Amino acid sequence: MPTRFKDTQPLKTLAKAATSCSAQSAAYGRCIGKSYQEVSKDMCQAEFLAFKECVQKAVGRKW
Amino acid sequence: MRTAIAALRSAARLGTARVANPRRTYATLSPHTPPPTTPYEVFDEPSKIRQRDRAILRLREHEAVAGPGVVDYLREDIAERLAERVEDLRVPPGSILEMTSHAGQVTKVLQEVLGDELHPSQEAGGVLGAEKRKWWMVESSDGALHRDNDFEYPPTRIRASMSDFLVEPEIAALRGKLDAVVSGSGLHWIGDIVGALTQMRHLLKPDGVFVGAVLGGDTLFELRTSLQLAEQERRGGIANRVSPMINPTDAPSLLTRAGYTLTTVDVEDVTIHYPSAWELMSDLRDMGESNAILGRRAMVSRDVLLATEAIYKELYGVEGGVPATFQMIFMIGWNPGPNQPKALERGSAQQSLKDVL
């Protein structure tokens, strides 16, 4: 049985992936920053999904 | 189901509602219940100990692979500032115990600035150099307590719970025998802070001094708000991620309630810049300062973490990084003693202030 890769530092992996998606991250941040005093659920769904997709691609797995 | 509800409604209208398992919405304290005698518990102490032990284990692993990786910058900074305040004492204390010491960062700095020579007034039997300054360290995490071995004058290390340490026989033996109790970091994990301060006062000689620093007020407000906004947007609600902390304005009354006199409180803000929220969060974890509130959510989802990082950068980001605020509240209090200056009795003045002004 091939040994499966175990990620011992998941936070670092996520951090690295997120840094490579800084454009999408900034877009999401701007969306929240526009009305941060009135935040509701899924207010910036579209921006977040774009960000998340980019991160998922960089990490190489989906959740 | 619908018929059951209809039946209930009609029963309620008749004023004879008898429900087998009524759904209770609010619970209020009955006026006949005596007030609780145990203090309200906020923090999960066993978890805190585990987090600290694990942080030390991770540090050892890191050291084995990639050389020193100590994340002591915050504790060392607090220790330096605290030591300045101890240095200002007219007679440097001859016996010093450090509470919630972690690896003894405050003790280390104090040993550097005070050495082990006692003040002439403290010499036993007037023989110079017969006695040396004594040091103790008290910490709840074994890993942190025994982390360092490079002390100039080896302190006595005692493992004891953070909030209930007087029950430990080794500490109980020190009752009323210490010149000073210091505490650099860790008081912010004690829910019953007045109780802990009182126990520390019991360790002091009459006229002994407590010099402590506690993180509070605006500490980590950037992280707190970013997490709240991220969870609000991603999940539609917020969770307790960053501890509740004491306000600088509360500190004097905490000291007074614990029985200290001549209290002094001051506040210093330190802003540390990180490349991003990721480094801040992983450093906090490596310091052993992860969330340990009772009833916390055990994990943060990846989605919330990603959102937090983006929001942190947007709201607080500066050129090339993000700031994190740490507000240190320094507290000095004295155990009441016979020769301590006290306020004169009210009405005992011989001269009217009106004539002077």
PDB file of C-alpha atoms in Angstrom, chain A residues 11-12 14-15 18-19 25-26 28-30 32-34 36 39-45 48 51-52 55 61 63, chain B residues 229-230 232-237 276 278-279 281-282 285 301-311 313-315:
ATOM      1  CA  LEU A  11      -2.235  25.964   8.565  1.00  0.00           C
ATOM      2  CA  LYS A  12       1.023  26.642   6.710  1.00  0.00           C
ATOM      3  CA  LEU A  14      -3.442  26.996   3.695  1.00  0.00           C
ATOM      4  CA  ALA A  15      -1.452  30.163   4.331  1.00  0.00           C
ATOM      5  CA  ALA A  18      -3.969  31.924   0.248  1.00  0.00           C
ATOM      6  CA  THR A  19      -0.913  34.097  -0.387  1.00  0.00           C
ATOM      7  CA  SER A  25      -8.438  37.690  -1.331  1.00  0.00           C
ATOM      8  CA  ALA A  26      -8.228  41.449  -1.739  1.00  0.00           C
ATOM      9  CA  TYR A  28     -13.257  39.632  -0.962  1.00  0.00           C
ATOM     10  CA  GLY A  29     -11.756  41.947   1.641  1.00  0.00           C
ATOM     11  CA  ARG A  30     -12.895  45.017  -0.284  1.00  0.00           C
ATOM     12  CA  ILE A  32     -16.578  43.210   3.278  1.00  0.00           C
ATOM     13  CA  GLY A  33     -14.770  46.481   3.923  1.00  0.00           C
ATOM     14  CA  LYS A  34     -17.386  48.410   1.946  1.00  0.00           C
ATOM     15  CA  TYR A  36     -18.285  46.124   7.531  1.00  0.00           C
ATOM     16  CA  VAL A  39     -22.361  42.183   7.650  1.00  0.00           C
ATOM     17  CA  SER A  40     -24.873  39.486   6.841  1.00  0.00           C
ATOM     18  CA  LYS A  41     -24.448  35.855   5.878  1.00  0.00           C
ATOM     19  CA  ASP A  42     -23.296  35.201   2.311  1.00  0.00           C
ATOM     20  CA  MET A  43     -23.044  38.920   1.657  1.00  0.00           C
ATOM     21  CA  CYS A  44     -19.914  38.408  -0.435  1.00  0.00           C
ATOM     22  CA  GLN A  45     -20.617  34.868  -1.592  1.00  0.00           C
ATOM     23  CA  PHE A  48     -15.525  34.317  -1.530  1.00  0.00           C
ATOM     24  CA  PHE A  51     -11.143  33.135  -3.585  1.00  0.00           C
ATOM     25  CA  LYS A  52     -11.879  29.657  -2.291  1.00  0.00           C
ATOM     26  CA  VAL A  55      -7.062  28.384  -2.882  1.00  0.00           C
ATOM     27  CA  ARG A  61      -7.795  19.368  -2.897  1.00  0.00           C
ATOM     28  CA  TRP A  63     -13.525  20.779   0.748  1.00  0.00           C
TER      29      TRP A  63
ATOM     30  CA  LEU B 229     -16.817  39.632  10.700  1.00  0.00           C
ATOM     31  CA  ALA B 230     -15.598  36.520   8.892  1.00  0.00           C
ATOM     32  CA  GLN B 232     -20.743  36.557  10.534  1.00  0.00           C
ATOM     33  CA  GLU B 233     -20.407  36.564   6.778  1.00  0.00           C
ATOM     34  CA  ARG B 234     -19.504  32.894   6.272  1.00  0.00           C
ATOM     35  CA  ARG B 235     -21.663  31.206   8.871  1.00  0.00           C
ATOM     36  CA  GLY B 236     -24.156  33.825   9.980  1.00  0.00           C
ATOM     37  CA  GLY B 237     -23.114  34.057  13.627  1.00  0.00           C
ATOM     38  CA  SER B 276      -0.181  38.403   7.559  1.00  0.00           C
ATOM     39  CA  TRP B 278      -1.453  33.525   9.338  1.00  0.00           C
ATOM     40  CA  GLU B 279       1.849  34.255  11.048  1.00  0.00           C
ATOM     41  CA  MET B 281      -2.179  32.906  14.480  1.00  0.00           C
ATOM     42  CA  SER B 282       0.598  30.350  14.225  1.00  0.00           C
ATOM     43  CA  ARG B 285      -0.290  28.870  18.947  1.00  0.00           C
ATOM     44  CA  SER B 301     -13.161  26.028   9.479  1.00  0.00           C
ATOM     45  CA  ARG B 302     -10.874  26.708   6.552  1.00  0.00           C
ATOM     46  CA  ASP B 303     -13.490  28.984   5.050  1.00  0.00           C
ATOM     47  CA  VAL B 304     -13.592  31.197   8.127  1.00  0.00           C
ATOM     48  CA  LEU B 305      -9.798  31.281   8.311  1.00  0.00           C
ATOM     49  CA  LEU B 306      -9.516  32.350   4.683  1.00  0.00           C
ATOM     50  CA  ALA B 307     -12.153  35.013   5.171  1.00  0.00           C
ATOM     51  CA  THR B 308     -10.470  36.239   8.365  1.00  0.00           C
ATOM     52  CA  GLU B 309      -7.149  36.671   6.652  1.00  0.00           C
ATOM     53  CA  ALA B 310      -8.702  38.678   3.809  1.00  0.00           C
ATOM     54  CA  ILE B 311     -10.712  40.891   6.185  1.00  0.00           C
ATOM     55  CA  LYS B 313      -5.669  42.674   5.633  1.00  0.00           C
ATOM     56  CA  GLU B 314      -8.416  44.890   4.258  1.00  0.00           C
ATOM     57  CA  LEU B 315      -9.424  46.563   7.517  1.00  0.00           C
TER      58      LEU B 315
END
